[in-house]
Structure formats: structure tokens, C-alpha cells
Coordinates of C-alpha atoms in Angstrom, one line a residue:
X15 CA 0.0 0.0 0.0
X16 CA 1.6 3.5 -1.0
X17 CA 1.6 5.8 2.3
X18 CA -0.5 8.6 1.1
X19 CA -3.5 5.6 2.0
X20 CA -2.7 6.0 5.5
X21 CA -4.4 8.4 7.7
X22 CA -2.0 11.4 9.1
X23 CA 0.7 11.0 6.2
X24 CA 0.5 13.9 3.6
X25 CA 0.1 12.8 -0.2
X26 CA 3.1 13.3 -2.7
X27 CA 2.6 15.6 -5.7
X28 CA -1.0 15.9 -4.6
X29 CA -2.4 13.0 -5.1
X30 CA -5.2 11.8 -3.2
X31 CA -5.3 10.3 0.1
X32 CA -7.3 8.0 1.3
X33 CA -8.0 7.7 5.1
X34 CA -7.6 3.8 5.6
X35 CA -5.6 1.3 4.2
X36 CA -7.3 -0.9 1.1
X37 CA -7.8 -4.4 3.4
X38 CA -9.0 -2.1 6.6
X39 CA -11.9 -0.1 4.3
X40 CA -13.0 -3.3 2.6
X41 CA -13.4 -4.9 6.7
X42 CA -15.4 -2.1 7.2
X43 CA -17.4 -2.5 4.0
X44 CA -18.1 -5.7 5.4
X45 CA -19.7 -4.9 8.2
X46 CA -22.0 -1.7 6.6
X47 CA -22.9 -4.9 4.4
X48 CA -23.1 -7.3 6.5
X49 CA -26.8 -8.6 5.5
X50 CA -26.3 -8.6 2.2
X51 CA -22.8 -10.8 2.3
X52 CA -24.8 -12.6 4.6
X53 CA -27.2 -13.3 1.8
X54 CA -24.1 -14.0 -0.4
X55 CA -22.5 -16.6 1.7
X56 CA -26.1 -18.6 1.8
X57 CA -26.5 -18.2 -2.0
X58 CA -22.8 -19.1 -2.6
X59 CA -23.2 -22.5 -0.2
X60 CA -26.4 -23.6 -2.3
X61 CA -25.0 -23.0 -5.6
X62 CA -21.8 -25.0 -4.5
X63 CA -23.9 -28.2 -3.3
X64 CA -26.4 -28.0 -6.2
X65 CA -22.6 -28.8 -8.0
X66 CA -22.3 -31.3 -6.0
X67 CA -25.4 -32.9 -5.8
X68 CA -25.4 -33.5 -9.7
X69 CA -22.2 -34.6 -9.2
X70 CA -20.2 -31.9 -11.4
X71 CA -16.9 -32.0 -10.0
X72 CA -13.4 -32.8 -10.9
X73 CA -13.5 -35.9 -12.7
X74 CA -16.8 -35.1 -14.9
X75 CA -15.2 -32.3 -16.0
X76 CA -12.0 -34.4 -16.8
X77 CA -14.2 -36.7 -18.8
X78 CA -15.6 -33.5 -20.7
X79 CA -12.1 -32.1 -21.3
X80 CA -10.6 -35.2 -22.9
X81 CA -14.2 -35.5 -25.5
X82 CA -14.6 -32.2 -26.3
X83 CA -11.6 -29.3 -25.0
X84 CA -14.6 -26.3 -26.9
X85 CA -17.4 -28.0 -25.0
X86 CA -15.7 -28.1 -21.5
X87 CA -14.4 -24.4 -21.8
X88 CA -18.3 -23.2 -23.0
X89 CA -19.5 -25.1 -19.8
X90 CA -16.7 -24.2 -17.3
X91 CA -17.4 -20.5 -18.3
X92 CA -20.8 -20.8 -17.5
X93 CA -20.1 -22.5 -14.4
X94 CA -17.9 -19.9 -12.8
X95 CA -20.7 -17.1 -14.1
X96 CA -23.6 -19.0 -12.0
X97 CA -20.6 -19.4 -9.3
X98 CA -19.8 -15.7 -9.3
X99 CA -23.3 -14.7 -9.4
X100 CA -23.9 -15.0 -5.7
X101 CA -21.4 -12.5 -4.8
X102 CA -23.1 -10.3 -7.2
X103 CA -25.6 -8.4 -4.5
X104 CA -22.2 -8.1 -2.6
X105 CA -20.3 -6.1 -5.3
X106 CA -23.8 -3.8 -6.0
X107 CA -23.7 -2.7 -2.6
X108 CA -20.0 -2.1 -1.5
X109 CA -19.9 -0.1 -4.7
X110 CA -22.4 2.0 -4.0
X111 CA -21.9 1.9 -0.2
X112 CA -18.6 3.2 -1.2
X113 CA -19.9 6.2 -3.4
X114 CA -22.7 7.2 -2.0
X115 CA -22.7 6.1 1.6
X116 CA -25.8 4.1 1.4
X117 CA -25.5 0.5 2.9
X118 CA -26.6 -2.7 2.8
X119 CA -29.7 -3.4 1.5
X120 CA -30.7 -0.3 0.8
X121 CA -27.7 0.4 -1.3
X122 CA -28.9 -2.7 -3.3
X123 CA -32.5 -1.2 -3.8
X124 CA -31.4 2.4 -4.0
X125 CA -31.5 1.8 -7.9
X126 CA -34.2 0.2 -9.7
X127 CA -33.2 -3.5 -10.8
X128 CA -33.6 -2.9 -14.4
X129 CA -30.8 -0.2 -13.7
X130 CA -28.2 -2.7 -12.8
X131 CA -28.3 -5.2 -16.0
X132 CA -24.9 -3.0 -17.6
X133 CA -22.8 -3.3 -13.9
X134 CA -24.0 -7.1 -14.1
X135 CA -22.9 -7.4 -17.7
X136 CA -19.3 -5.6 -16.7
X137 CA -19.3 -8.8 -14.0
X138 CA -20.1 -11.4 -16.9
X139 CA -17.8 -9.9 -19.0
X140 CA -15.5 -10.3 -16.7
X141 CA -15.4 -13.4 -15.6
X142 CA -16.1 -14.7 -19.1
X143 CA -12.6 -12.9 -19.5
X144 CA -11.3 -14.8 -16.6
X145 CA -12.6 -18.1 -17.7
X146 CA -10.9 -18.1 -21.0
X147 CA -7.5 -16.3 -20.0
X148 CA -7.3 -19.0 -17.1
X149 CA -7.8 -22.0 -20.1
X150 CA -4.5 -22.2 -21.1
X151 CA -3.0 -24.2 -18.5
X152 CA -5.9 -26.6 -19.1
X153 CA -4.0 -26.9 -22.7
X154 CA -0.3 -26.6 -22.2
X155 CA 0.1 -27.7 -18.4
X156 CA 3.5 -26.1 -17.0
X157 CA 4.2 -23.5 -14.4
X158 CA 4.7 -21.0 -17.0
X159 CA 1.4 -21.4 -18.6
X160 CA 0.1 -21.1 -15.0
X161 CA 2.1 -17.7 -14.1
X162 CA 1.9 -16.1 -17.7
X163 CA -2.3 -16.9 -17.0
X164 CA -2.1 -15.2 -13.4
X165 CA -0.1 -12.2 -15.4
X166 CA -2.8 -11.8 -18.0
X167 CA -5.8 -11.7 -15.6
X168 CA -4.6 -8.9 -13.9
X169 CA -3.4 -7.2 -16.4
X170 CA -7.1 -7.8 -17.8
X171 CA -8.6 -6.6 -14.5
X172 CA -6.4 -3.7 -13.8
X173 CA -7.4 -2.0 -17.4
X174 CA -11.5 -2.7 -16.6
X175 CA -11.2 -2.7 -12.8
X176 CA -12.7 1.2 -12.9
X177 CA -15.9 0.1 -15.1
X178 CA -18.1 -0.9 -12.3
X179 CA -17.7 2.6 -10.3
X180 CA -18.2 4.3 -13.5
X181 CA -21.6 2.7 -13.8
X182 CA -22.4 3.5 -10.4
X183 CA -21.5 6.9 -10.6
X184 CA -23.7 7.0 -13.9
X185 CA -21.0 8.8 -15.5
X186 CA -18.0 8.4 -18.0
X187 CA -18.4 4.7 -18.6
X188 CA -17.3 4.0 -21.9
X189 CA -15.4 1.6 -23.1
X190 CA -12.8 3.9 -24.7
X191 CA -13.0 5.8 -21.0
X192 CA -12.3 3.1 -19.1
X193 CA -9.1 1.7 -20.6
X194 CA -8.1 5.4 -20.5
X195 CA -8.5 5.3 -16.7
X196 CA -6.9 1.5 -16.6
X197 CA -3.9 3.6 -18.1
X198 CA -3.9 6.4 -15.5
X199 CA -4.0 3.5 -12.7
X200 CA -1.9 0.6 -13.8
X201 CA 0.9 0.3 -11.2
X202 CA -2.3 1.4 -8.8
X203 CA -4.7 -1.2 -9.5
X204 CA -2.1 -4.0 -10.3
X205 CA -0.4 -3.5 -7.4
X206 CA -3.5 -3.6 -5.2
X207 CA -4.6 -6.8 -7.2
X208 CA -1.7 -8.3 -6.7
X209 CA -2.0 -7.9 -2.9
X210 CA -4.9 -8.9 -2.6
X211 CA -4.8 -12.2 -4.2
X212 CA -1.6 -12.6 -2.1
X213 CA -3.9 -11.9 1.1
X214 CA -6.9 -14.3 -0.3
X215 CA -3.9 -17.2 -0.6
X216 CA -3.2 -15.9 3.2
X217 CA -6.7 -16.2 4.4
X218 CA -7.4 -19.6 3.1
X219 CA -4.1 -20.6 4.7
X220 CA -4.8 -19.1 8.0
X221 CA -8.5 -21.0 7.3
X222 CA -6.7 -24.4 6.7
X223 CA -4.6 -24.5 9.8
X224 CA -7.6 -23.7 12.2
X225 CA -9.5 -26.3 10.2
X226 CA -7.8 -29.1 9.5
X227 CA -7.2 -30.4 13.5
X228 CA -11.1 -30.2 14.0
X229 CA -11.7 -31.8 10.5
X230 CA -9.3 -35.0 11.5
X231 CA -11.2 -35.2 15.1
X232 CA -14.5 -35.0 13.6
X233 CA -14.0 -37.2 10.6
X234 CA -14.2 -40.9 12.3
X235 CA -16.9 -40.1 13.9
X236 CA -19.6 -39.6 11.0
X237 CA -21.2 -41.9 8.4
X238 CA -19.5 -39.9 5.7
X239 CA -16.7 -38.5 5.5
X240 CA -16.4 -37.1 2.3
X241 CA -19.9 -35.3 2.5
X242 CA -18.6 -33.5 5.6
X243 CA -15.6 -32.6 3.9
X244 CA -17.3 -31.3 0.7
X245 CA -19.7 -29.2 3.1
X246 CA -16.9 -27.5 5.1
X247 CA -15.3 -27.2 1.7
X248 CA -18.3 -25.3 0.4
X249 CA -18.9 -23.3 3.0
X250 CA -15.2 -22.1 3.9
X251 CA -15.1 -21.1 -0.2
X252 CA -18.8 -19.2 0.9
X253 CA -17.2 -17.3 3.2
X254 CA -13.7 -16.2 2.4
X255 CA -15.0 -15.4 -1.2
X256 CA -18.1 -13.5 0.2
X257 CA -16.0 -11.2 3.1
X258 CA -13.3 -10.5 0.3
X259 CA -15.3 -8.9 -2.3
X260 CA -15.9 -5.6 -0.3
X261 CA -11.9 -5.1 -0.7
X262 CA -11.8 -5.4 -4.7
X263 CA -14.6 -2.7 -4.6
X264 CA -12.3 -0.6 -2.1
X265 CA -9.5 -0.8 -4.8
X266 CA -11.9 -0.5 -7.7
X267 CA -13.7 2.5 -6.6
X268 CA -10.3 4.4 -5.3
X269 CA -8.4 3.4 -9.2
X270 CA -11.8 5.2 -10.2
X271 CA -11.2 8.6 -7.8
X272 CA -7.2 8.6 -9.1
X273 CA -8.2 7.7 -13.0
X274 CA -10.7 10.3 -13.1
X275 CA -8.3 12.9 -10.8
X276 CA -5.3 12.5 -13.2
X277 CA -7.3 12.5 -16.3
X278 CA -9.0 15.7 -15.8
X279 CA -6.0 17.1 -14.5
X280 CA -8.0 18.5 -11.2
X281 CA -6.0 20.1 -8.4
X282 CA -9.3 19.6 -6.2
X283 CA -8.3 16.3 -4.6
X284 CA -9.9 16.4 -1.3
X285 CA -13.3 17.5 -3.6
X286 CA -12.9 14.6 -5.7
X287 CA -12.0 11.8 -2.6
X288 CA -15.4 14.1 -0.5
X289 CA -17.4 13.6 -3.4
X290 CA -17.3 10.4 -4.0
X291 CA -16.1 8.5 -0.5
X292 CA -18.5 10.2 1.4
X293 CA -19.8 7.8 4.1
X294 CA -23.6 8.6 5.5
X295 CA -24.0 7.6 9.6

């Protein structure tokens, strides 16, 4: 995190500063949202076992890989966008919790739903993106394949990661503006990408080690084992996935404030950080 983020430090060349660090300011997203990721974690769970329960996991989609390698990345791609879609409500209202100052479920309804099918489509496109950037391992299996994958996505991400505020903000969200901005915040957004994948990796860790010990005392005692394990497997990936959104939106909505900022060439900074970080009680 650069130190203009941190509260008390003065920003360099003028550049905006933001009052909490990225990972604090997503925490506190996620609390101001708690219902809603609350909602999420439920919705991610189900969606999960429904996977499981028609028996779509690792070796059906083996079996679909070796018949048909166009068939199983059409169907893996929509997999991940029903996957991704229950963190949806979460993204909507950090967003515009962010922005506005409106939280929870209100933030969610604060727009009509017909209003949200273009910051849904960024999300689709998105993960679409993902999907088929993330394929090529699946084809030529090697680390490199792996890192130059992990290189691409964010790449990908950091150019579009400013799209979804735009929307929000109802303002300056064309395509053409967007890259512009993905420009303007590269080293920003990748950097902040980068952590934060680091600290997901982290989390899950951390999530691991507390698990595992309870996992090995609770195992011999059930029926079956391996529906236990998928259910604390589903509902860890519920969890982690659904408290970590609110800090993407932290670093998407702040490459949004310092796109727009150095585009326009502004000497207003604190206007620009007031306007749009502006948190109601």
C-alpha cells in the first residue's frame, strides 16, 4: 500500500489520500454490508452443493475435457458465471456503499433493478474474461502457462477494474474511458490486485490451519466423510470469497477517484475523494 492511504501521512505531488488502508476499508465495507454478504454466503453455499449434488466435479469435468476441450471451456465458463453470481448483491452494494454512503440493502435497492443489467454485464464480461484467460493451463500444463495466466488476468482486470464505479457513478463509462483510466492506474490497481490475491492465498491458509485439527477429530466419527468434507469445503469457499469482495470494490472504486483525478487534470483532490467517499451515519 503506497503511504499517502494512511491516515496522518501527507500525499506526494498531490495526489489523493485516502484515510484507511485498502484491506481495513474493505473490513469495514463488510460490516456496513453485513446482510447482504450474509445473503451472499447462503446463496454461494447452495450453488456449491447444487454442483455437488449432480455430481459436477473434478473428474466429470475431466471426462468433458478429454471429449470435447470447446465443450468443456463453453461449460466451465458458465459454471464460474452461476458461481460468481452470488457474490453479485455483494459487489452492488460495497460499490455504491462506497460512493454514496448508502448500505446494505438499501444500497442494493437504492436503484431500480432494471438499472443494474450494464454493472451485471461488466461482471459477466469479466469473468467470461477470466474463464478463457485462465484455459491455457488446461491446454499446455506447465508452471509458465500457469504464471503467464495469473499475469494476464490482472493485467485484464487492472485496465477494466474502474468500469463498475463508472456505472455507479452514472458517469463516464465507456469503453474507450475506461481503458483510459486502466492507463492512468496501472501500477495502482495492479499492485492492489496483486495484494490482494496474495492476502486471499493468506486467508485460506490461516483458514486451513484452524480447520484441518477439527476436521481430523471430527471425521471418524460420522457416516461420511467425504460429504462433511465437501460441506466444510463449500462453506469455507462461501465465506472467504463473500467477506473478500468488499476489498476489490475498495481498490476499484479508489483506481476510479485517481483515473478520473489524473485524467482531468484536477488540483481539487480532497473535492474529488469528499465527493465520491463520502460515508452517511
Amino acid at each position: 500500500m503506497a503511504d499517502f492511504e494512511h491516515q496522518g501521512v501527507v500525499p506526494p505531488h498531490g495526489l489523493p489520500k485516502f484515510d484507511r488502508w485498502v484491506v481495513v476499508e474493505g473490513l469495514s465495507q463488510s460490516c456496513k454490508n453485513f446482510g447482504v454478504i450474509i445473503f451472499a454466503i447462503f446463496l454461494h453455499f447452495s450453488i456449491s452443493s447444487l454442483f455437488n449434488l449432480v455430481q459436477i466435479d473434478q473428474q466429470y469435468m475431466q471426462q468433458l475435457y478429454n471429449d470435447s476441450k470447446v465443450r468443456y471451456i463453453v461449460l466451465e465458463t458458465i459454471f464460474l458465471v452461476v458461481g460468481y453470481f452470488a457474490v453479485v448483491p455483494v459487489l452492488m452494494a460495497t460499490h455504491v456503499s462506497l460512493i454514496t454512503g448508502i448500505s446494505n440493502w438499501a444500497a442494493v435497492t437504492s436503484k431500480p433493478f432494471k438499472e443494474w443489467d450494464r454493472f451485471v454485464g461488466v461482471i459477466v464480461f469479466w469473468v467470461i474474461g477470466a474463464s478463457l484467460i485462465f484455459a491455457a493451463p488446461k491446454f499446455w500444463t506447465s508452471f509458465l502457462a500457469t504464471a503467464f495466466s495469473i499475469s494476464v488476468f490482472i493485467i485484464f482486470s487492472t485496465f477494466i477494474a474502474t468500469w463498475m464505479p463508472a456505472i455507479i457513478y452514472g458517469e463516464k463509462d465507456s469503453l474507450h474511458r475506461v481503458i483510459a483510466r486502466g492507463k492512468k492506474t496501472f501500477w495502482y490497481v495492479f499492485s492492489r490486485l496483486t495484494l490482494f490475491v496474495l492476502f486471499a492465498l493468506l486467508v485460506s491458509a490461516a483458514a486451513m490451519v484452524i480447520l484441518m485439527p477439527i476436521i481430523r477429530i471430527v471425521l471418524p466419527t460420522v457416516q461420511d466423510p467425504e460429504a462433511i468434507i465437501l460441506m466444510v469445503n463449500n462453506v469455507g469457499n462461501a465465506v472467504i470469497t463473500s467477506c473478500l469482495v468488499p476489498i476489490l470494490s475498495v481498490i476499484c472504486v479508489r483506481a476510479y477517484i485517481l483515473g478520473e483525478a489524473r485524467l482531468t487534470g484536477s488540483s481539487d483532490w480532497e473535492r474529488v475523494e469528499t465527493d465520491i467517499t463520502k460515508e452517511v451515519d
